[in-house]
Coordinates of C-alpha atoms in Angstrom, one line a residue:
Chain A
M1 CA 0.1 -0.2 0.2
S2 CA 3.1 2.3 0.4
A3 CA 2.9 5.4 -2.3
P4 CA 4.9 8.2 -2.8
V5 CA 3.1 11.4 -3.2
S6 CA 4.0 14.2 -5.0
I7 CA 2.4 17.3 -5.4
E8 CA 3.5 19.8 -8.4
G9 CA 2.5 23.4 -9.0
L10 CA -0.8 23.2 -7.3
T11 CA -2.9 26.6 -7.6
V12 CA -6.6 26.5 -5.9
A13 CA -8.8 29.5 -5.7
Y14 CA -12.3 30.3 -4.5
G15 CA -13.6 32.4 -6.8
D16 CA -10.9 35.1 -7.5
Q17 CA -9.1 34.6 -4.4
V18 CA -5.9 32.6 -4.8
S19 CA -5.8 30.6 -1.4
L20 CA -2.9 28.4 -2.3
H21 CA 0.1 29.5 -5.1
D22 CA 2.2 27.3 -7.1
V23 CA 2.7 24.9 -4.1
S24 CA 4.8 21.7 -4.3
L25 CA 5.8 19.1 -2.3
D26 CA 7.0 15.4 -2.3
V27 CA 6.3 12.6 0.6
P28 CA 8.3 9.4 0.3
A29 CA 6.2 6.3 0.1
G30 CA 5.6 5.4 3.6
T31 CA 6.1 8.5 5.3
V32 CA 4.8 11.2 7.6
L33 CA 4.9 14.9 6.4
A34 CA 3.5 17.3 8.8
L35 CA 1.9 19.9 7.3
V36 CA 2.1 23.2 9.5
G37 CA 0.0 26.5 9.2
E38 CA -2.3 28.9 10.9
S39 CA -5.2 30.7 9.4
G40 CA -5.6 31.5 5.9
S41 CA -2.3 29.3 5.1
G42 CA -3.7 27.1 2.8
K43 CA -3.0 24.2 4.4
S44 CA -6.7 22.7 4.7
T45 CA -7.6 23.7 0.6
L46 CA -4.3 21.8 0.2
A47 CA -6.1 19.0 2.4
H48 CA -9.2 19.0 0.7
A49 CA -7.7 19.6 -2.9
A50 CA -5.5 16.3 -2.3
S51 CA -8.6 14.7 -1.3
R52 CA -10.8 16.0 -3.9
L53 CA -13.4 17.5 -1.6
L54 CA -13.1 21.1 -2.1
P55 CA -16.3 22.7 -1.9
P56 CA -18.3 23.9 -5.1
N57 CA -16.7 27.3 -5.1
A58 CA -13.4 26.6 -5.4
R59 CA -11.4 25.5 -8.3
I60 CA -8.2 23.4 -9.0
L61 CA -6.3 26.2 -11.5
G62 CA -3.3 24.0 -12.4
G63 CA -0.9 21.5 -11.1
T64 CA -1.0 17.9 -10.3
I65 CA -1.2 15.8 -7.2
S66 CA 0.0 12.2 -8.2
V67 CA -0.6 9.6 -5.4
G68 CA 1.3 6.2 -6.4
G69 CA 1.0 7.5 -9.9
T70 CA -2.5 8.3 -10.0
D71 CA -3.5 12.2 -10.5
M72 CA -6.0 12.9 -8.2
A73 CA -6.6 16.6 -9.5
A74 CA -7.4 15.1 -12.9
L75 CA -9.7 12.7 -12.3
T76 CA -13.5 12.9 -12.5
G77 CA -16.8 11.0 -12.7
H78 CA -16.3 7.2 -11.7
E79 CA -12.8 7.2 -11.4
L80 CA -12.7 9.9 -9.2
R81 CA -15.7 8.3 -6.8
S82 CA -13.6 5.0 -6.6
A83 CA -10.3 6.9 -5.9
R84 CA -11.5 9.0 -3.1
G85 CA -11.0 6.8 0.0
S86 CA -9.5 4.0 -1.4
T87 CA -6.2 5.8 -3.5
V88 CA -6.6 8.8 -0.6
A89 CA -8.6 9.0 2.6
Y90 CA -9.5 11.9 4.7
L91 CA -9.5 12.2 8.7
P92 CA -11.6 15.3 9.7
Q93 CA -10.8 17.2 12.8
D94 CA -14.2 17.1 14.2
A95 CA -15.4 13.4 14.4
L96 CA -18.7 14.0 15.7
A97 CA -20.0 15.8 12.7
A98 CA -18.6 13.7 10.3
L99 CA -20.3 10.9 11.9
N100 CA -24.2 9.8 11.1
P101 CA -25.8 10.8 14.3
V102 CA -28.4 8.1 13.5
M103 CA -26.5 5.4 12.6
R104 CA -24.8 2.3 14.7
I105 CA -20.8 2.8 14.8
G106 CA -21.0 -0.7 13.2
R107 CA -22.8 -0.3 10.1
Q108 CA -20.9 3.3 9.5
I109 CA -17.4 1.1 8.9
A110 CA -19.5 -1.8 7.2
E111 CA -20.9 0.6 4.6
V112 CA -17.1 1.0 3.3
F113 CA -17.0 -2.8 2.7
T114 CA -20.6 -3.2 1.3
A115 CA -20.0 0.0 -1.2
A116 CA -16.7 -0.8 -2.3
N117 CA -17.5 -4.6 -3.1
G118 CA -20.8 -5.6 -1.5
R119 CA -18.8 -7.8 1.1
S120 CA -21.5 -9.7 2.9
D121 CA -19.1 -10.2 6.3
A122 CA -19.0 -6.4 6.3
A123 CA -20.2 -6.6 9.5
E124 CA -17.7 -9.0 10.9
M125 CA -14.9 -6.6 9.0
A126 CA -16.4 -3.6 10.8
V127 CA -15.8 -5.0 14.1
E128 CA -12.5 -6.6 13.2
M129 CA -11.7 -2.8 12.1
L130 CA -12.5 -1.4 15.8
R131 CA -10.4 -4.1 17.1
R132 CA -7.3 -3.0 14.9
V133 CA -7.7 1.1 16.2
S134 CA -7.5 -1.1 20.0
I135 CA -10.9 -0.5 21.1
R136 CA -11.6 -2.6 23.6
D137 CA -15.0 -4.9 23.3
P138 CA -15.5 -3.7 19.4
G139 CA -18.4 -6.1 19.3
Q140 CA -20.0 -4.0 21.8
V141 CA -19.3 -0.6 20.8
A142 CA -20.1 -1.6 17.2
R143 CA -23.8 -1.5 18.2
K144 CA -23.6 1.9 19.5
Y145 CA -24.4 5.7 18.6
P146 CA -21.7 8.3 18.1
H147 CA -23.2 10.2 21.2
Q148 CA -22.6 7.2 23.2
L149 CA -18.9 7.9 22.6
S150 CA -16.2 9.8 24.2
G151 CA -14.1 12.2 21.8
G152 CA -11.4 9.8 21.7
M153 CA -13.3 6.6 20.8
R154 CA -14.5 8.5 18.1
Q155 CA -11.7 10.1 16.6
R156 CA -10.5 6.1 16.8
V157 CA -14.2 5.0 14.7
M158 CA -13.3 7.7 12.0
I159 CA -9.5 6.2 11.8
A160 CA -11.1 3.0 11.5
I161 CA -13.6 4.0 8.5
A162 CA -10.4 6.0 6.8
L163 CA -8.4 2.6 6.9
A164 CA -10.7 0.4 5.9
H165 CA -10.4 1.8 2.7
R166 CA -6.9 0.5 2.6
P167 CA -5.8 3.9 1.6
Q168 CA -2.3 4.8 -0.4
L169 CA -2.3 8.3 1.5
L170 CA -4.4 9.1 3.7
I171 CA -4.5 12.9 4.7
A172 CA -5.2 14.0 8.9
D173 CA -6.8 17.0 9.1
E174 CA -6.2 18.3 12.8
P175 CA -7.7 15.3 14.0
T176 CA -6.3 15.0 17.3
T177 CA -6.9 19.4 18.1
A178 CA -10.2 19.1 19.6
L179 CA -8.8 16.1 22.0
D180 CA -7.4 16.7 25.7
V181 CA -3.9 16.1 25.8
T182 CA -3.9 12.7 27.4
V183 CA -6.4 11.2 24.6
Q184 CA -4.3 13.0 22.0
A185 CA -1.2 11.2 22.7
E186 CA -2.9 7.9 22.7
V187 CA -4.4 8.8 19.1
L188 CA -1.0 9.9 17.9
E189 CA 0.1 6.9 19.5
L190 CA -2.4 4.5 17.4
V191 CA -1.6 6.5 14.1
A192 CA 2.0 5.8 14.2
E193 CA 1.5 2.5 14.8
L194 CA -0.8 1.4 12.3
Q195 CA 1.2 3.7 9.8
R196 CA 4.1 1.2 10.0
D197 CA 2.1 -1.9 10.3
T198 CA 0.2 -0.7 7.0
G199 CA 2.9 1.5 5.5
V200 CA 0.2 4.1 4.3
T201 CA 1.8 7.2 3.6
V202 CA 0.3 10.2 5.8
I203 CA -0.2 14.1 5.3
W204 CA -1.0 15.4 9.3
I205 CA -2.1 19.2 9.0
T206 CA -1.4 20.8 12.1
H207 CA -0.8 24.0 13.7
D208 CA 1.1 22.7 16.8
L209 CA 4.7 22.3 16.3
S210 CA 4.6 20.2 19.3
V211 CA 2.9 17.6 17.3
V212 CA 5.4 17.8 14.2
K213 CA 8.1 16.4 17.1
E214 CA 6.1 13.5 17.8
I215 CA 5.3 12.0 14.3
A216 CA 6.5 13.5 11.1
D217 CA 9.6 12.4 8.9
T218 CA 9.4 15.6 6.9
V219 CA 7.6 18.8 7.2
A220 CA 6.2 21.6 5.0
V221 CA 5.6 24.8 6.6
L222 CA 2.8 27.4 4.8
Y223 CA 2.2 31.2 5.2
G224 CA -0.3 32.8 3.1
G225 CA -0.8 30.2 0.7
R226 CA 2.7 29.3 0.0
V227 CA 5.3 26.9 1.2
A228 CA 7.9 28.7 3.4
E229 CA 10.2 25.5 4.0
H230 CA 10.1 22.2 3.4
C231 CA 12.6 19.9 5.0
A232 CA 13.1 17.1 7.5
A233 CA 11.3 17.2 10.6
D234 CA 15.1 16.9 12.6
E235 CA 16.4 19.3 10.6
L236 CA 13.7 22.0 11.0
F237 CA 14.1 21.9 15.0
A238 CA 17.3 21.9 14.6
A239 CA 18.3 24.6 12.2
A240 CA 15.2 26.1 10.9
R241 CA 16.2 29.0 8.2
H242 CA 13.0 30.4 7.2
P243 CA 11.7 34.3 9.4
Y244 CA 8.2 32.8 10.0
T245 CA 9.5 29.5 11.3
L246 CA 12.3 31.0 13.2
G247 CA 9.4 33.0 15.1
L248 CA 7.4 30.2 15.6
L249 CA 10.0 28.3 17.1
G250 CA 11.1 31.4 19.2
S251 CA 7.8 32.3 20.3
F252 CA 7.1 28.9 22.4
G253 CA 10.2 27.0 22.1
G254 CA 12.1 27.8 25.2
A255 CA 9.2 27.8 27.4
R256 CA 10.3 24.7 29.2
T257 CA 14.0 26.3 30.1
A258 CA 12.4 30.4 30.0
A259 CA 12.5 32.0 33.3
P260 CA 9.1 32.5 35.2
K261 CA 7.1 35.7 33.3
E262 CA 10.2 36.0 30.9
R263 CA 8.6 37.4 27.9
F264 CA 7.9 35.4 24.9
T265 CA 9.8 36.1 21.5
A266 CA 6.3 37.4 19.6
I267 CA 5.9 38.1 16.1
P268 CA 4.4 41.2 15.2
G269 CA 1.1 41.4 13.4
S270 CA -1.3 38.8 12.0
P271 CA -1.2 36.3 9.5
P272 CA -2.6 37.8 6.3
L273 CA -6.7 36.8 5.2
R274 CA -6.6 34.8 2.0
G275 CA -4.6 36.1 -0.6
G276 CA -3.8 39.5 -1.4
V277 CA -0.4 40.3 -0.3
P278 CA 2.1 41.0 -3.1
G279 CA 5.6 39.4 -2.9
C280 CA 6.5 37.1 -0.2
P281 CA 3.1 36.5 2.1
F282 CA 5.5 36.9 5.3
H283 CA 7.2 40.2 4.4
P284 CA 4.9 42.6 6.3
R285 CA 5.6 41.1 9.5
C286 CA 9.2 40.2 8.6
T287 CA 11.8 41.9 10.2
R288 CA 14.3 41.1 8.0
A289 CA 12.5 42.3 4.9
E290 CA 14.4 44.1 2.1
D291 CA 12.7 45.5 -1.2
R292 CA 12.4 42.8 -3.3
C293 CA 10.2 41.0 -0.7
R294 CA 8.1 43.1 -1.0
S295 CA 7.4 42.7 -4.8
E296 CA 8.6 39.2 -5.8
A297 CA 7.4 35.7 -4.6
P298 CA 10.9 33.7 -3.5
P299 CA 10.8 30.4 -5.2
L300 CA 11.1 27.8 -2.8
L301 CA 15.1 27.0 -3.2
G302 CA 16.8 24.2 -1.1
G303 CA 13.7 24.1 0.9
V304 CA 13.4 27.6 2.1
A305 CA 11.6 30.4 0.1
C306 CA 13.3 33.5 1.1
H307 CA 15.2 35.7 -0.5
V308 CA 17.4 37.0 2.1
V309 CA 18.3 33.2 3.1
A310 CA 18.9 32.6 -0.8
R311 CA 21.1 35.6 -1.0
E312 CA 23.2 34.8 1.8
A313 CA 23.5 31.0 1.1
T314 CA 25.0 31.9 -2.4
G315 CA 27.2 34.7 -0.6
T316 CA 25.9 37.2 -3.4
G317 CA 25.3 40.8 -2.2
A318 CA 27.3 39.9 0.9
G319 CA 28.2 43.3 1.0
E320 CA 25.4 44.6 2.5
T321 CA 25.1 41.9 5.0
G322 CA 28.5 40.4 5.5
M323 CA 28.7 42.7 8.9
T324 CA 26.0 40.9 10.6
A325 CA 28.0 37.8 9.8
Chain B
M1 CA -5.4 36.6 49.4
I2 CA -6.9 38.7 46.5
I3 CA -9.5 36.0 46.0
E4 CA -10.2 32.8 48.0
T5 CA -12.5 29.8 47.7
R6 CA -13.8 27.8 50.8
S7 CA -14.7 24.4 50.1
L8 CA -16.3 25.2 46.7
H9 CA -19.1 22.8 45.5
K10 CA -21.0 22.8 42.4
A11 CA -23.4 20.5 41.2
Y12 CA -25.9 20.7 38.2
G13 CA -28.6 18.1 38.7
K14 CA -27.0 15.0 39.5
H15 CA -23.5 16.0 38.1
T16 CA -21.2 17.5 40.8
A17 CA -18.6 19.6 38.7
L18 CA -16.7 20.6 41.7
R19 CA -15.5 19.1 45.0
D20 CA -14.6 20.7 48.2
V21 CA -12.0 23.5 46.1
S22 CA -10.4 25.7 48.1
I23 CA -7.7 28.1 46.4
G24 CA -6.5 31.3 46.0
V25 CA -4.6 34.1 44.8
R26 CA -1.6 36.3 46.2
P27 CA -1.8 40.0 45.6
G28 CA -0.1 40.7 42.6
T29 CA 0.8 37.1 41.0
T30 CA -0.9 34.7 38.8
L31 CA -2.8 31.8 39.7
G32 CA -2.4 28.9 36.6
I33 CA -5.5 26.2 36.5
V34 CA -4.5 23.5 34.5
G35 CA -6.9 20.6 33.7
E36 CA -8.5 19.0 30.6
S37 CA -12.0 19.2 29.8
G38 CA -14.1 18.4 32.2
S39 CA -11.8 19.0 35.1
G40 CA -13.9 22.2 36.4
K41 CA -11.3 25.0 35.9
S42 CA -13.7 26.9 34.0
T43 CA -16.6 26.3 36.4
V44 CA -14.1 27.9 39.3
A45 CA -13.6 30.8 37.0
R46 CA -17.4 31.3 36.6
L47 CA -17.9 30.8 40.4
M48 CA -15.3 33.0 41.1
A49 CA -16.5 36.1 39.3
G50 CA -20.0 35.8 40.6
L51 CA -21.5 34.3 37.0
E52 CA -22.8 31.7 38.8
R53 CA -23.2 30.6 42.5
P54 CA -21.7 27.8 44.3
T55 CA -24.0 24.8 45.7
S56 CA -21.7 25.3 49.2
G57 CA -18.7 27.2 50.3
E58 CA -17.9 30.3 49.3
V59 CA -15.7 33.0 47.6
L60 CA -13.8 35.9 49.4
L61 CA -12.9 38.7 47.5
D62 CA -10.4 40.6 49.4
G63 CA -11.5 38.9 52.2
V64 CA -15.1 39.7 52.1
P65 CA -17.6 37.0 51.0
L66 CA -18.6 38.0 47.2
P67 CA -22.4 39.0 47.3
K68 CA -24.8 36.3 46.0
R69 CA -26.9 38.8 44.2
G70 CA -28.3 42.2 43.3
R71 CA -26.5 45.7 43.4
A72 CA -23.5 44.3 45.6
L73 CA -22.6 41.6 43.5
R74 CA -22.6 44.4 40.8
A75 CA -20.5 46.7 42.8
A76 CA -17.9 43.8 43.6
R77 CA -17.9 42.3 40.0
R78 CA -16.1 46.1 39.4
R79 CA -12.9 44.8 40.8
L80 CA -12.6 41.5 38.4
G81 CA -12.2 41.6 35.0
F82 CA -12.6 38.6 32.9
V83 CA -11.2 37.9 29.5
F84 CA -13.2 34.9 27.4
Q85 CA -11.4 32.4 25.2
D86 CA -12.9 33.5 21.8
P87 CA -12.5 36.9 21.4
Y88 CA -15.2 36.8 18.0
A89 CA -17.8 35.5 20.2
S90 CA -17.3 37.9 22.7
L91 CA -17.3 40.8 21.4
D92 CA -20.3 42.6 19.6
P93 CA -18.8 43.1 15.6
R94 CA -21.0 46.2 15.4
F95 CA -19.9 47.8 18.4
T96 CA -16.9 50.6 18.3
L97 CA -14.0 50.1 20.1
E98 CA -15.1 53.1 22.4
Q99 CA -18.8 51.3 23.0
I100 CA -16.2 48.0 23.6
V101 CA -14.0 49.4 26.2
G102 CA -16.2 51.8 27.8
E103 CA -18.9 49.6 28.4
P104 CA -17.8 48.5 32.0
L105 CA -17.1 52.4 32.6
R106 CA -21.0 53.1 31.9
A107 CA -22.2 50.1 33.5
H108 CA -20.5 51.0 36.8
G109 CA -21.4 54.6 36.5
L110 CA -18.1 55.9 36.2
W111 CA -18.3 57.4 32.4
Q112 CA -19.0 61.1 33.5
D113 CA -15.3 60.7 35.1
G114 CA -13.1 61.1 32.1
G115 CA -14.5 58.3 30.5
R116 CA -13.3 59.0 27.3
D117 CA -10.0 59.8 27.9
R118 CA -9.9 56.8 30.1
V119 CA -10.9 54.6 26.6
D120 CA -7.7 56.4 24.9
E121 CA -5.6 55.4 28.0
L122 CA -6.8 51.9 28.0
L123 CA -6.5 51.2 24.1
R124 CA -2.7 52.8 24.2
A125 CA -2.1 50.2 26.7
V126 CA -3.0 47.5 24.8
G127 CA -1.1 48.3 21.8
M128 CA -3.8 50.4 20.2
G129 CA -3.3 53.8 20.7
G130 CA -3.4 54.9 17.2
I131 CA -6.6 53.4 15.9
D132 CA -9.9 55.3 15.6
P133 CA -11.7 54.5 18.4
R134 CA -14.9 54.9 16.2
S135 CA -13.8 52.2 14.3
R136 CA -16.1 48.6 15.0
A137 CA -14.4 45.7 16.5
G138 CA -15.5 43.5 13.3
E139 CA -12.7 44.9 11.1
F140 CA -9.9 44.2 13.8
S141 CA -8.3 40.3 13.9
G142 CA -8.4 37.7 16.4
G143 CA -5.3 39.3 18.2
Q144 CA -6.4 42.8 18.2
R145 CA -10.1 42.1 19.3
Q146 CA -8.4 39.9 22.3
R147 CA -6.4 42.9 22.7
L148 CA -9.5 44.8 22.7
C149 CA -11.1 42.1 25.4
V150 CA -8.2 42.4 27.8
A151 CA -8.5 46.4 27.7
R152 CA -12.5 46.2 28.3
A153 CA -11.4 43.8 31.7
I154 CA -9.2 45.8 33.0
A155 CA -11.3 49.3 32.5
T156 CA -12.6 49.6 35.8
R157 CA -9.0 49.0 37.5
P158 CA -10.0 45.4 38.4
H159 CA -7.4 43.6 41.6
L160 CA -8.0 40.9 39.4
V161 CA -8.5 39.4 35.9
I162 CA -9.3 36.1 35.3
C163 CA -8.5 35.1 32.0
D164 CA -10.2 31.7 30.7
E165 CA -8.1 30.2 28.1
P166 CA -7.0 33.8 26.4
T167 CA -5.2 32.2 23.4
S168 CA -7.0 29.1 22.7
A169 CA -8.9 30.5 19.5
L170 CA -5.7 32.4 18.1
D171 CA -3.2 31.9 15.8
V172 CA 0.0 30.5 17.0
S173 CA 2.3 33.4 15.7
V174 CA -0.5 36.0 17.5
Q175 CA -0.5 33.9 20.9
A176 CA 2.5 35.3 22.3
Q177 CA 1.7 38.8 21.9
I178 CA -1.3 38.3 24.4
L179 CA 0.7 36.9 26.8
N180 CA 3.0 39.1 26.6
L181 CA 0.5 41.9 27.0
L182 CA -0.5 40.0 30.1
L183 CA 2.7 40.0 31.2
D184 CA 3.4 43.8 31.0
L185 CA -0.1 45.2 32.3
Q186 CA 0.6 42.8 35.4
E187 CA 4.3 44.7 35.8
S188 CA 2.8 48.2 35.3
L189 CA -0.8 47.6 37.0
G190 CA 0.1 44.9 39.9
V191 CA -2.8 43.6 38.7
S192 CA -3.2 39.8 39.9
Y193 CA -4.7 37.1 37.0
V194 CA -6.3 33.8 37.7
L195 CA -5.1 32.1 34.0
I196 CA -7.0 29.0 32.9
S197 CA -5.3 27.2 30.2
H198 CA -4.8 23.6 28.9
D199 CA -1.1 23.9 27.7
I200 CA 1.0 23.3 30.8
D201 CA 4.3 25.5 29.1
V202 CA 2.2 28.6 29.0
V203 CA 1.1 28.1 32.7
R204 CA 4.6 27.4 33.4
R205 CA 6.2 30.9 32.2
M206 CA 2.9 32.7 33.2
S207 CA 2.2 31.6 36.9
D208 CA 3.7 31.6 40.2
D209 CA 1.3 28.9 41.6
I210 CA -0.6 26.5 39.9
V211 CA -3.5 24.5 40.5
V212 CA -4.1 20.7 38.8
M213 CA -7.4 20.0 38.5
R214 CA -9.5 16.6 37.4
S215 CA -13.1 15.6 37.8
G216 CA -13.7 18.5 39.7
E217 CA -11.4 18.4 42.5
V218 CA -7.8 19.7 42.8
R219 CA -5.1 17.0 42.5
E220 CA -2.4 19.2 43.2
S221 CA -1.3 22.6 44.2
G222 CA 1.7 24.6 45.1
P223 CA 4.6 27.1 44.0
C224 CA 4.6 26.7 39.9
T225 CA 7.9 25.7 39.7
E226 CA 8.0 22.8 42.5
V227 CA 5.1 21.7 41.5
L228 CA 6.0 21.2 37.9
A229 CA 9.6 20.1 38.8
D230 CA 8.3 17.7 41.3
P231 CA 5.4 16.4 40.7
R232 CA 3.8 14.5 43.5
D233 CA 0.5 13.7 42.0
E234 CA 0.1 10.8 39.8
Y235 CA -2.3 12.6 37.8
T236 CA 0.1 15.6 37.3
R237 CA 2.7 13.5 35.8
T238 CA 0.2 11.9 33.0
L239 CA -0.5 15.4 32.3
L240 CA 3.1 16.3 31.5
D241 CA 3.8 13.1 30.4
A242 CA 1.4 13.4 27.8
M243 CA 2.3 17.3 26.9
P244 CA 3.2 16.5 22.9
G245 CA 6.9 17.0 21.8
R246 CA 8.2 15.5 25.6
R247 CA 7.1 11.8 25.6
G248 CA 9.5 9.7 26.6
Q249 CA 11.5 12.5 28.1
E250 CA 12.3 12.2 31.7
I251 CA 10.0 14.3 34.0
R252 CA 12.7 16.3 36.4

């Protein structure tokens, strides 16, 4: 089931508002990519585009989303219907909203099997899936309704449904954000374990860098609809380069070692609303911004999209900034 | 103690939300309350602010029992500020900045006494000094709205501000600004805080004392540095251990 995922030049717009600009990302087969971003970053747009669950007012203007050789962006009709779920499965943040409140848990999972191939043993398969997501007494839970389960249990049910399709790519859209920390820890552990067992490739969306540390092999930081930084997870924590990433790490990074009442390193301003900023989307909040940053969006070079970092790396124009080195 | 609870008990029907909660806030300090959903941390906050009444037990504000109702309660509330989690839900987007920040002044009959100047002063204090007080709340970002909520909370010069998850609804890159604002105001005004949060790392840095709650009970309390360095309660350890990014690390 392991499949490499390659997103190339993906551009998505809502009406005439472009919310994802020319995004390219690679996820090696069987690994976990964490997609980090805050509101307006385009992280949910990317998740919905890759699982082909965009709302009707959104359009994919260009680019490809290759999952094990299938271009999700190009599929239509019957092919698209069968690829949803089986090629790419989507795990939502709000399990309670995603589950049918008046249908028993077992039947909601069994639907996956009956819809796919009309299996007569779908009910037993559903119970087996509940067992695989470490639900104790799966036979009994299968007979319950969503409201009778805790938040953590409901999210386990959603994971069971997503994995019942035996997908090549699992897109997890902040599935632990609404959960308590102790439950979140259990769910993260479960997904990591299932990922190892099944070899499914995972894109995990989050706004929380500490979650990245837990589960990701690689990471992509989105800001204002563009990739700011894309690298190995270890590398991000050891040697992040983009000023935005550094700002995020700096705000809360030293939380455990800081003195009481020591001020946090804040990034001024707020994230941009969808679209609208010419040049680098981070320039209005960036302390290192130069003229070029205000007019020209930086390309992603060597895993980082920043004019200043690129110039320093190649050493051109060193006369200007050589003093600070 | 600025505020103190004594054997606070709260039941909703058959469900007991709080059981024998006795905690206090020392003047000029911050008390952090941590716990998961259903721990009762928000219920404690609401009882402290007199927004709800305890089933038994009492709340002492400046050593005097918080009045249960009426004019006396309203007068006592002047000495309390409240910052809620969601600045989108707790501000009317059609209100002007002056209406929002001036509302507590009007409610407590303080408007005649230089209310307009006080609004300007408050907006400056929360870093929104250059902005026209006639602009409407709906025009501002989440971070700016939360600044307005803080300005409103300190308008009547309260001794205590209760902050219930003040940054949970904000973007990560904006949270630090609001936390710094709270720290700055404590330094300049000497205000005390009750800070409710599920984020132990934030509480660690912001608080002098900490209370760990679970299922309506206090599991552990004491000076923040001591409790977090050497947690004695099993649940505190579980909670620390579950914080993402640190699992598997030894708690020291």
